[in-house]
Coordinates of C-alpha atoms in Angstrom, one line a residue:
Chain N
M1 CA 5.4 -13.4 29.2
L2 CA 5.8 -9.7 28.6
V3 CA 3.3 -7.4 26.9
N4 CA 4.8 -4.0 26.0
G5 CA 7.3 -4.5 28.8
D6 CA 4.9 -5.5 31.5
P7 CA 4.2 -9.0 32.8
G8 CA 1.1 -10.3 31.2
N9 CA -0.3 -12.6 28.5
L10 CA -3.2 -10.7 27.0
I11 CA -3.6 -8.2 24.2
S12 CA -6.4 -6.1 22.8
I13 CA -8.7 -7.8 20.3
R14 CA -8.3 -4.6 18.3
D15 CA -4.6 -5.2 17.8
R16 CA -3.7 -5.3 14.1
G17 CA -1.6 -8.4 14.7
L18 CA -4.8 -10.3 15.4
L19 CA -7.1 -8.5 13.0
Y20 CA -4.9 -8.7 9.9
G21 CA -1.7 -10.6 10.9
D22 CA -0.1 -7.2 10.6
G23 CA 3.2 -7.9 12.4
V24 CA 6.4 -9.9 12.4
F25 CA 8.0 -12.3 14.7
R26 CA 11.2 -14.1 15.7
T27 CA 11.9 -17.5 17.4
L28 CA 15.1 -17.9 19.4
R29 CA 16.5 -20.6 21.5
A30 CA 17.4 -19.7 25.1
S31 CA 19.8 -21.7 27.2
Q32 CA 21.1 -20.8 30.7
G33 CA 19.7 -17.3 30.4
H34 CA 21.3 -16.7 27.1
A35 CA 19.3 -16.2 23.8
A36 CA 21.4 -17.5 20.9
G37 CA 22.0 -15.0 18.1
W38 CA 19.8 -12.2 19.5
P39 CA 21.6 -9.4 17.6
L40 CA 21.1 -11.3 14.3
H41 CA 17.5 -11.8 15.1
F42 CA 17.1 -8.1 15.8
E43 CA 18.6 -7.2 12.4
K44 CA 16.0 -9.5 10.8
L45 CA 13.3 -8.0 12.9
R46 CA 14.3 -4.5 11.8
H47 CA 14.4 -5.6 8.1
D48 CA 11.0 -7.2 8.3
C49 CA 9.4 -4.3 10.1
A50 CA 10.7 -2.0 7.4
A51 CA 9.2 -4.3 4.7
L52 CA 5.8 -3.7 6.3
G53 CA 6.3 -0.1 7.2
I54 CA 6.1 -0.9 10.9
T55 CA 8.3 1.2 13.3
C56 CA 10.8 -1.2 14.8
P57 CA 11.2 -1.0 18.5
D58 CA 14.6 0.1 19.8
F59 CA 17.3 -2.6 20.2
N60 CA 18.1 -1.6 23.7
L61 CA 14.5 -1.6 24.8
L62 CA 14.0 -5.1 23.3
S63 CA 17.3 -6.4 24.8
S64 CA 16.3 -5.2 28.2
E65 CA 12.9 -6.9 27.9
L66 CA 14.6 -10.1 26.7
E67 CA 16.9 -9.9 29.7
T68 CA 13.9 -9.6 32.1
L69 CA 12.2 -12.6 30.4
L70 CA 15.3 -14.8 30.7
L71 CA 15.8 -13.9 34.4
S72 CA 12.7 -15.8 35.3
H73 CA 12.8 -18.3 32.4
P74 CA 16.5 -19.0 31.5
D75 CA 15.7 -21.9 29.1
G76 CA 13.3 -22.5 26.3
V77 CA 12.0 -21.3 22.9
V78 CA 11.6 -17.5 23.0
K79 CA 9.1 -15.9 20.7
L80 CA 9.1 -12.2 20.0
I81 CA 6.1 -10.6 18.2
V82 CA 6.0 -7.0 17.0
T83 CA 2.7 -5.8 15.6
R84 CA 1.6 -2.5 14.1
G85 CA -0.4 -1.9 17.3
S86 CA -4.1 -1.0 17.6
G87 CA -5.7 1.6 15.5
E88 CA -8.8 2.7 13.7
R89 CA -11.0 0.1 12.0
G90 CA -9.9 -0.7 8.4
Y91 CA -7.0 -2.1 6.5
A92 CA -5.1 1.2 6.0
P93 CA -2.5 1.8 8.7
A94 CA -3.0 5.1 10.6
L95 CA -1.1 8.0 9.1
T96 CA 0.1 8.8 12.6
P97 CA 1.1 5.3 13.6
P98 CA 0.4 4.1 17.2
P99 CA 3.3 2.5 19.0
P100 CA 4.0 -1.0 17.9
T101 CA 3.0 -3.8 20.2
R102 CA 5.8 -5.8 21.7
L103 CA 5.1 -9.4 22.9
W104 CA 7.5 -11.9 24.5
D105 CA 6.7 -15.5 25.2
I106 CA 8.8 -18.5 26.2
S107 CA 7.9 -22.2 25.9
P108 CA 9.7 -25.4 26.8
T109 CA 12.3 -26.4 24.3
P110 CA 10.8 -29.2 22.2
V111 CA 12.4 -32.6 22.5
Y112 CA 13.1 -34.3 19.1
P113 CA 14.5 -37.8 18.6
A114 CA 18.3 -37.6 19.3
E115 CA 19.3 -39.3 16.1
W116 CA 17.6 -36.7 13.8
A117 CA 20.6 -34.3 14.1
K118 CA 23.2 -37.1 13.4
L119 CA 21.5 -39.7 11.2
G120 CA 19.0 -37.3 9.5
I121 CA 15.3 -37.1 9.3
K122 CA 12.6 -38.5 7.1
A123 CA 11.0 -35.7 5.2
R124 CA 7.9 -35.4 3.0
V125 CA 6.8 -33.1 0.2
C126 CA 3.8 -31.0 1.2
Q127 CA 0.8 -30.9 -1.1
L128 CA 0.2 -27.3 -0.5
R129 CA 2.1 -25.0 -2.9
L130 CA 3.3 -21.6 -1.7
G131 CA 1.8 -18.7 -3.6
H132 CA 4.0 -15.9 -4.9
Q133 CA 3.9 -12.5 -3.2
P134 CA 7.2 -10.6 -3.8
R135 CA 6.1 -7.9 -1.4
L136 CA 6.1 -10.3 1.5
A137 CA 8.7 -12.8 0.4
G138 CA 11.5 -13.5 2.8
V139 CA 9.6 -11.7 5.7
K140 CA 8.8 -13.6 8.9
H141 CA 5.3 -12.0 9.1
L142 CA 2.2 -13.2 11.0
N143 CA 0.3 -14.3 7.8
R144 CA 1.2 -18.0 8.2
L145 CA -1.9 -19.9 7.1
E146 CA 0.1 -21.6 4.3
N147 CA 2.4 -23.0 6.9
V148 CA -0.5 -24.1 9.1
L149 CA -2.3 -25.9 6.2
A150 CA 1.0 -27.5 5.1
A151 CA 1.8 -28.7 8.7
A152 CA -1.8 -30.0 9.1
E153 CA -1.4 -32.4 6.1
S154 CA 0.5 -35.0 8.1
S155 CA 0.4 -36.1 11.8
D156 CA 3.1 -38.7 11.3
S157 CA 5.5 -38.1 14.2
G158 CA 8.1 -40.1 12.3
I159 CA 8.4 -37.3 9.7
G160 CA 10.7 -34.5 10.9
E161 CA 9.7 -31.8 8.4
G162 CA 7.6 -31.1 5.3
L163 CA 9.1 -29.5 2.3
L164 CA 7.2 -26.7 0.6
L165 CA 7.2 -26.2 -3.1
D166 CA 5.8 -23.1 -4.8
V167 CA 3.1 -22.8 -7.4
E168 CA 5.7 -23.3 -10.2
G169 CA 7.1 -26.5 -8.6
H170 CA 10.3 -25.1 -7.2
V171 CA 11.4 -26.2 -3.8
I172 CA 11.4 -23.3 -1.4
E173 CA 11.9 -24.3 2.2
G174 CA 10.6 -26.5 5.1
T175 CA 7.4 -25.6 6.9
R176 CA 9.5 -24.1 9.7
S177 CA 13.1 -24.2 8.3
N178 CA 15.4 -23.2 5.5
L179 CA 16.8 -25.7 3.0
F180 CA 20.3 -26.3 1.6
L181 CA 21.6 -28.8 -1.0
V182 CA 25.2 -29.9 -1.1
S183 CA 26.0 -30.8 -4.7
G184 CA 29.4 -31.0 -6.5
G185 CA 31.2 -29.3 -3.7
E186 CA 28.8 -26.3 -3.7
L187 CA 26.0 -25.2 -1.4
I188 CA 22.7 -24.4 -3.1
T189 CA 19.7 -22.7 -1.4
P190 CA 16.4 -21.7 -2.9
R191 CA 15.9 -18.1 -4.0
L192 CA 13.3 -16.5 -1.7
S193 CA 12.2 -13.6 -3.9
A194 CA 8.7 -14.7 -4.5
C195 CA 7.8 -16.6 -1.3
G196 CA 9.4 -18.2 1.8
V197 CA 11.0 -16.9 4.9
A198 CA 14.7 -16.0 5.1
G199 CA 15.8 -17.1 8.5
V200 CA 18.8 -16.2 10.6
Q201 CA 20.4 -19.6 10.3
R202 CA 20.2 -19.4 6.5
D203 CA 22.5 -16.4 6.7
R204 CA 24.8 -18.1 9.1
V205 CA 25.2 -21.1 6.8
M206 CA 26.1 -18.7 4.0
D207 CA 28.6 -17.0 6.2
W208 CA 30.1 -20.3 7.1
A209 CA 30.5 -21.2 3.4
A210 CA 32.1 -17.8 2.6
R211 CA 34.7 -18.3 5.3
H212 CA 35.5 -21.9 4.2
G213 CA 35.8 -21.0 0.5
M214 CA 32.7 -22.9 -0.4
Q215 CA 30.6 -21.5 -3.3
V216 CA 26.9 -20.8 -2.4
R217 CA 24.4 -20.5 -5.2
V218 CA 21.0 -18.9 -4.4
R219 CA 18.7 -19.9 -7.2
E220 CA 15.7 -21.8 -8.3
V221 CA 15.8 -25.5 -7.2
L222 CA 13.6 -28.3 -8.6
L223 CA 12.6 -31.3 -6.6
D224 CA 14.4 -33.6 -9.1
E225 CA 17.7 -31.7 -8.5
L226 CA 17.2 -32.0 -4.7
L227 CA 16.7 -35.7 -5.0
M228 CA 20.0 -36.0 -6.8
A229 CA 22.0 -33.8 -4.4
D230 CA 24.9 -35.3 -2.4
E231 CA 23.4 -34.0 0.9
V232 CA 20.3 -32.0 1.8
F233 CA 19.8 -30.3 5.1
L234 CA 17.4 -28.0 7.0
V235 CA 18.2 -25.3 9.4
N236 CA 16.4 -23.1 11.9
S237 CA 17.1 -21.4 15.3
I238 CA 15.6 -24.2 17.3
I239 CA 16.8 -27.4 15.7
A240 CA 20.1 -25.9 14.4
L241 CA 20.5 -28.4 11.5
W242 CA 18.9 -31.7 10.5
P243 CA 20.2 -33.6 7.4
I244 CA 17.5 -35.4 5.4
R245 CA 18.0 -39.2 5.2
E246 CA 14.8 -40.1 3.5
L247 CA 12.6 -38.3 1.0
E248 CA 10.3 -40.1 -1.4
Q249 CA 12.4 -42.9 -2.9
R250 CA 15.7 -41.4 -2.1
R251 CA 18.0 -42.4 0.8
W252 CA 21.0 -40.5 2.1
T253 CA 23.5 -42.1 4.5
T254 CA 26.4 -39.8 4.9
F255 CA 26.4 -36.1 5.7
P256 CA 30.0 -34.9 5.9
V257 CA 29.3 -31.2 5.0
S258 CA 26.1 -31.1 6.9
H259 CA 27.8 -32.2 10.1
R260 CA 30.6 -29.6 9.8
I261 CA 28.0 -26.9 9.4
R262 CA 25.9 -28.3 12.2
Q263 CA 28.8 -28.1 14.6
Y264 CA 29.4 -24.5 13.5
L265 CA 25.7 -23.6 14.1
E266 CA 25.6 -25.4 17.5
G267 CA 28.9 -24.3 18.8
H268 CA 29.3 -20.8 17.6
N269 CA 26.0 -19.2 18.5
E270 CA 27.5 -15.9 19.3
T271 CA 30.7 -15.5 17.3
Q272 CA 29.5 -14.6 13.8
Chain R
M1 CA -17.0 -6.4 23.1
L2 CA -17.4 -10.1 23.9
V3 CA -14.6 -12.7 24.3
N4 CA -15.9 -16.3 24.3
G5 CA -19.3 -15.0 25.5
D6 CA -18.0 -12.8 28.3
P7 CA -17.6 -9.0 28.3
G8 CA -14.0 -8.2 27.6
N9 CA -11.5 -7.0 25.0
L10 CA -8.5 -9.1 25.6
I11 CA -7.2 -12.4 24.3
S12 CA -4.2 -14.6 25.0
I13 CA -1.0 -13.8 23.1
R14 CA -0.9 -17.6 22.5
D15 CA -4.1 -17.5 20.4
R16 CA -3.5 -18.9 17.0
G17 CA -5.4 -16.0 15.5
L18 CA -2.6 -13.7 16.5
L19 CA 0.3 -16.2 16.1
Y20 CA -0.5 -17.3 12.5
G21 CA -3.7 -15.4 11.4
D22 CA -5.3 -18.8 11.9
G23 CA -8.9 -17.7 11.9
V24 CA -11.7 -16.1 9.9
F25 CA -14.0 -13.1 10.4
R26 CA -17.1 -11.3 9.3
T27 CA -18.1 -7.7 9.2
L28 CA -21.8 -6.8 9.5
R29 CA -23.8 -3.6 9.7
A30 CA -26.0 -3.2 12.7
S31 CA -28.8 -0.7 12.8
Q32 CA -31.4 -0.2 15.6
G33 CA -30.4 -3.4 17.2
H34 CA -30.5 -5.5 14.1
A35 CA -27.5 -6.9 12.2
A36 CA -28.3 -7.1 8.5
G37 CA -27.9 -10.5 6.8
W38 CA -26.6 -12.3 9.9
P39 CA -27.8 -15.8 8.7
L40 CA -26.0 -15.3 5.4
H41 CA -22.9 -14.2 7.3
F42 CA -23.1 -17.3 9.4
E43 CA -23.2 -19.5 6.3
K44 CA -20.1 -17.8 5.0
L45 CA -18.4 -18.2 8.4
R46 CA -19.3 -21.9 8.4
H47 CA -17.9 -22.3 4.9
D48 CA -14.7 -20.5 5.8
C49 CA -14.1 -22.4 9.0
A50 CA -14.5 -25.6 7.0
A51 CA -11.9 -24.4 4.5
L52 CA -9.4 -24.0 7.3
G53 CA -10.5 -27.1 9.3
I54 CA -11.7 -24.9 12.2
T55 CA -14.7 -26.1 14.2
C56 CA -17.4 -23.5 13.5
P57 CA -19.2 -22.3 16.7
D58 CA -22.9 -23.1 16.8
F59 CA -25.4 -20.8 15.1
N60 CA -27.6 -20.4 18.2
L61 CA -24.6 -19.7 20.4
L62 CA -23.3 -17.0 18.1
S63 CA -26.8 -15.5 17.5
S64 CA -27.2 -15.2 21.3
E65 CA -23.9 -13.5 21.6
L66 CA -24.8 -11.1 18.8
E67 CA -28.1 -10.3 20.5
T68 CA -26.2 -9.5 23.8
L69 CA -23.8 -7.2 21.9
L70 CA -26.6 -5.3 20.1
L71 CA -28.5 -4.8 23.4
S72 CA -25.8 -2.4 24.6
H73 CA -24.7 -1.2 21.1
P74 CA -27.6 -1.2 18.7
D75 CA -25.8 0.6 15.9
G76 CA -22.4 0.2 14.2
V77 CA -20.1 -2.1 12.4
V78 CA -20.1 -5.5 14.0
K79 CA -17.0 -7.6 13.7
L80 CA -17.0 -11.3 14.5
I81 CA -13.7 -13.2 14.6
V82 CA -13.4 -17.0 15.0
T83 CA -9.9 -18.4 15.5
R84 CA -8.6 -21.9 16.0
G85 CA -8.0 -21.1 19.6
S86 CA -4.8 -21.5 21.7
G87 CA -2.7 -24.6 21.5
E88 CA 0.8 -26.0 21.6
R89 CA 3.6 -24.2 20.0
G90 CA 4.0 -24.8 16.3
Y91 CA 2.2 -24.5 13.0
A92 CA 0.4 -27.9 13.1
P93 CA -3.1 -27.6 14.6
A94 CA -3.6 -29.9 17.7
L95 CA -5.0 -33.3 16.8
T96 CA -7.6 -32.8 19.5
P97 CA -8.5 -29.2 18.7
P98 CA -9.2 -26.7 21.5
P99 CA -12.4 -24.8 21.4
P100 CA -12.3 -22.0 18.8
T101 CA -12.0 -18.5 20.1
R102 CA -15.1 -16.2 19.5
L103 CA -14.7 -12.5 19.5
W104 CA -17.3 -9.8 18.9
D105 CA -16.5 -6.1 18.5
I106 CA -18.6 -3.1 17.4
S107 CA -17.3 0.2 16.1
P108 CA -19.1 3.4 15.0
T109 CA -20.5 3.2 11.4
P110 CA -18.1 5.0 9.1
V111 CA -19.4 8.2 7.5
Y112 CA -18.6 8.5 3.8
P113 CA -19.4 11.4 1.4
A114 CA -23.2 11.2 0.7
E115 CA -22.7 11.4 -3.0
W116 CA -20.6 8.3 -3.3
A117 CA -23.6 6.0 -3.3
K118 CA -25.5 8.0 -5.9
L119 CA -22.9 9.7 -8.1
G120 CA -20.2 7.1 -7.7
I121 CA -16.6 7.1 -6.4
K122 CA -13.3 7.8 -7.8
A123 CA -11.3 4.6 -7.7
R124 CA -7.6 3.7 -8.2
V125 CA -5.7 0.7 -9.3
C126 CA -3.5 -0.7 -6.5
Q127 CA 0.2 -1.4 -7.3
L128 CA 0.2 -4.5 -5.1
R129 CA -0.8 -7.6 -7.1
L130 CA -2.6 -10.4 -5.3
G131 CA -0.7 -13.7 -5.1
H132 CA -2.5 -16.9 -6.1
Q133 CA -3.3 -19.4 -3.3
P134 CA -6.3 -21.6 -4.3
R135 CA -6.4 -23.2 -0.8
L136 CA -7.3 -19.8 0.7
A137 CA -9.1 -18.1 -2.2
G138 CA -12.5 -16.8 -1.4
V139 CA -12.1 -17.2 2.3
K140 CA -12.3 -14.2 4.6
H141 CA -9.4 -15.3 6.8
L142 CA -7.1 -13.3 9.1
N143 CA -4.1 -13.3 6.7
R144 CA -4.8 -9.8 5.3
L145 CA -1.3 -8.3 4.8
E146 CA -2.0 -7.9 1.1
N147 CA -5.0 -5.8 1.8
V148 CA -3.0 -3.7 4.4
L149 CA -0.2 -3.1 2.0
A150 CA -2.6 -2.2 -0.8
A151 CA -4.6 0.2 1.4
A152 CA -1.4 1.8 2.6
E153 CA -0.5 2.9 -0.9
S154 CA -2.7 5.9 -0.9
S155 CA -4.0 8.3 1.8
D156 CA -6.1 10.4 -0.7
S157 CA -9.4 10.7 1.1
G158 CA -11.0 11.6 -2.3
I159 CA -10.5 8.0 -3.5
G160 CA -13.2 5.7 -2.4
E161 CA -11.6 2.4 -3.1
G162 CA -8.5 0.7 -4.5
L163 CA -8.9 -2.1 -7.1
L164 CA -6.8 -5.2 -6.7
L165 CA -5.4 -7.0 -9.7
D166 CA -3.7 -10.4 -9.4
V167 CA -0.2 -11.4 -10.4
E168 CA -1.5 -12.2 -13.9
G169 CA -3.1 -8.8 -14.3
H170 CA -6.7 -9.9 -13.8
V171 CA -9.0 -7.6 -11.9
I172 CA -10.1 -9.4 -8.7
E173 CA -11.9 -7.1 -6.2
G174 CA -11.6 -3.9 -4.2
T175 CA -9.4 -3.8 -1.1
R176 CA -12.5 -4.3 1.0
S177 CA -15.3 -4.9 -1.5
N178 CA -16.4 -7.2 -4.4
L179 CA -16.6 -5.9 -7.9
F180 CA -19.1 -6.2 -10.7
L181 CA -19.3 -5.0 -14.3
V182 CA -22.4 -4.3 -16.3
S183 CA -21.7 -4.9 -19.9
G184 CA -24.1 -5.6 -22.8
G185 CA -27.0 -6.2 -20.4
E186 CA -25.0 -8.8 -18.4
L187 CA -23.4 -8.8 -15.0
I188 CA -19.8 -9.9 -14.9
T189 CA -17.8 -10.5 -11.7
P190 CA -14.3 -11.8 -11.3
R191 CA -13.7 -15.5 -10.6
L192 CA -12.2 -15.9 -7.1
S193 CA -10.7 -19.4 -7.5
A194 CA -7.1 -18.2 -7.0
C195 CA -7.4 -15.2 -4.7
G196 CA -9.8 -12.7 -3.4
V197 CA -12.6 -12.8 -0.8
A198 CA -16.2 -13.9 -1.7
G199 CA -18.4 -11.6 0.3
V200 CA -22.1 -12.0 1.3
Q201 CA -23.1 -9.0 -0.9
R202 CA -21.5 -10.6 -3.9
D203 CA -23.9 -13.6 -3.5
R204 CA -26.8 -11.2 -3.0
V205 CA -26.1 -9.4 -6.2
M206 CA -26.0 -12.7 -8.0
D207 CA -29.3 -13.7 -6.4
W208 CA -30.8 -10.4 -7.5
A209 CA -29.7 -11.0 -11.1
A210 CA -31.1 -14.5 -11.1
R211 CA -34.5 -13.2 -10.0
H212 CA -34.5 -10.5 -12.6
G213 CA -33.5 -12.7 -15.5
M214 CA -30.1 -11.0 -15.8
Q215 CA -27.2 -13.2 -16.9
V216 CA -24.2 -13.3 -14.5
R217 CA -20.8 -14.4 -15.8
V218 CA -18.2 -15.4 -13.2
R219 CA -14.9 -15.3 -15.1
E220 CA -11.5 -13.7 -15.6
V221 CA -11.7 -9.9 -16.1
L222 CA -9.0 -7.7 -17.5
L223 CA -8.6 -4.0 -16.6
D224 CA -9.2 -3.0 -20.3
E225 CA -12.5 -4.8 -20.3
L226 CA -13.5 -3.1 -17.0
L227 CA -12.6 0.3 -18.5
M228 CA -15.0 -0.4 -21.4
A229 CA -17.9 -1.6 -19.3
D230 CA -21.2 0.3 -19.2
E231 CA -21.2 0.4 -15.4
V232 CA -18.8 -0.8 -12.7
F233 CA -19.7 -1.1 -9.1
L234 CA -18.4 -2.3 -5.7
V235 CA -20.3 -4.0 -2.9
N236 CA -19.8 -4.9 0.7
S237 CA -21.9 -5.2 3.9
I238 CA -21.0 -1.7 5.2
I239 CA -21.3 0.5 2.1
A240 CA -23.9 -1.7 0.3
L241 CA -23.0 -0.5 -3.2
W242 CA -20.8 2.2 -4.7
P243 CA -20.7 2.8 -8.5
I244 CA -17.4 3.9 -9.9
R245 CA -17.5 7.2 -11.7
E246 CA -13.8 7.7 -12.3
L247 CA -10.9 5.2 -12.8
E248 CA -7.7 6.2 -14.7
Q249 CA -8.9 8.1 -17.8
R250 CA -12.4 6.7 -17.8
R251 CA -15.5 8.5 -16.6
W252 CA -19.0 7.0 -16.0
T253 CA -22.0 9.3 -15.5
T254 CA -25.1 7.1 -15.3
F255 CA -25.6 3.9 -13.3
P256 CA -29.1 2.6 -14.0
V257 CA -28.4 -1.1 -13.2
S258 CA -26.2 -0.2 -10.2
H259 CA -28.9 1.9 -8.6
R260 CA -31.5 -0.8 -9.0
I261 CA -29.2 -3.3 -7.3
R262 CA -28.2 -0.7 -4.6
Q263 CA -31.9 -0.2 -3.7
Y264 CA -32.2 -4.0 -3.4
L265 CA -29.2 -4.3 -1.2
E266 CA -30.2 -1.4 1.0
G267 CA -33.9 -2.2 1.2
H268 CA -34.0 -5.9 1.5
N269 CA -31.4 -6.7 4.1
E270 CA -33.4 -9.6 5.5
T271 CA -35.6 -11.1 2.9
Q272 CA -33.2 -13.2 0.9

């Protein structure tokens, strides 16, 4: 673990990341000393810092810290947190901002049932509904209580992911993943202008579609439409892609498009 | 500063308070070794922990830690944070929860212009609109990015507070205070069932009204209604009460009810 470039696992209790969730984060998969898609994650980090008005640390500085981390821990789930740093008491950020806090951590790669990637997962619909906040929508910030409450609803280890709807009943994402439908030869993914997190793998799926001449629609999606889709799948940087095989009364058994995209996500981690 | 009962100012970067804002907090005013309204704050803490499913630390344990803190720092703004503690990676809380993290900090009491309490403040309407999340409404949790973004909108030190409206245009609260209207001999305060933080002083104002035979209405409030009110005031545990003397084109010059309540809040910190 690295705290502002030095080995350590502690931060100040006055850090705004703790006090207000005033920061952003990334989760990457590292394998054999290599963190998949790091440049893409950095672009997201820069975007998300800008959304909150946080000074984004320099790419070369972060890359060097990542390299240091991977020297001692070449495999696992890498987490990078950037917060607005410590400051005066009160919600308002300091007019002369302190340096942002940079935190790196690495954990063992989680082990999921091998069939989930190939045969699909059982998913559930979360009871919690995501609130709308356009100012924070799409940003992977540290205010994640909605995800915590949604994840806490079920402890059934046979369920791979919970799907989150918003207050208006639109399907938005998984608790820790982005969502796609395959329907009539098109890809459909929910619009994230009011809530949700726009992950790196979501962009990569859209890039894949553009290269393969497949239309992608980014729009509102209702649960009924999802249940009628030809395929439904979830993506993130740790799992790559899981098709859904079971949701409520619906069963899916074949995932031809999902598997093509999964092979792309798993096999082309660097060549975008 | 105390971290789980020991002197210190550092916590683990794996604490869920940092990772997800998975915790709650209180802010109290200490004077001459005495923290005003501590038992009321503890009741709120217990309520808020329950809302998130966090095990609330014992009252006697926290009281003893508060006493320790005040021995070395008898005056200032006391902050208590309770988080769900550290755990496995992932949003879902552990089925066997770790002990919650207890953090105490104390800062110098802020100095505001002396006339604000007597002659009122200039307030502004924040551009940010609060999203609706009934599961978190009223709770003083650590997901405070909306407050941060709202507070960051203005650096005008002549403005005492920003008022927050919700996505539907209802007035909800100040960025760090609760709001009351005096209108036609009644007190009105916004309903906090979809967003906002229900503070200790809000309850105390309602108690005062009940004892003085004054009707309190908890309901939706529109900005137009607020601008037509006889008096408007803000409360929290640090400022006690500030009337508003200027908001948009409206000016208020006398605050008879506000001042009676302010005297109660300032003078009766302990006898509830």
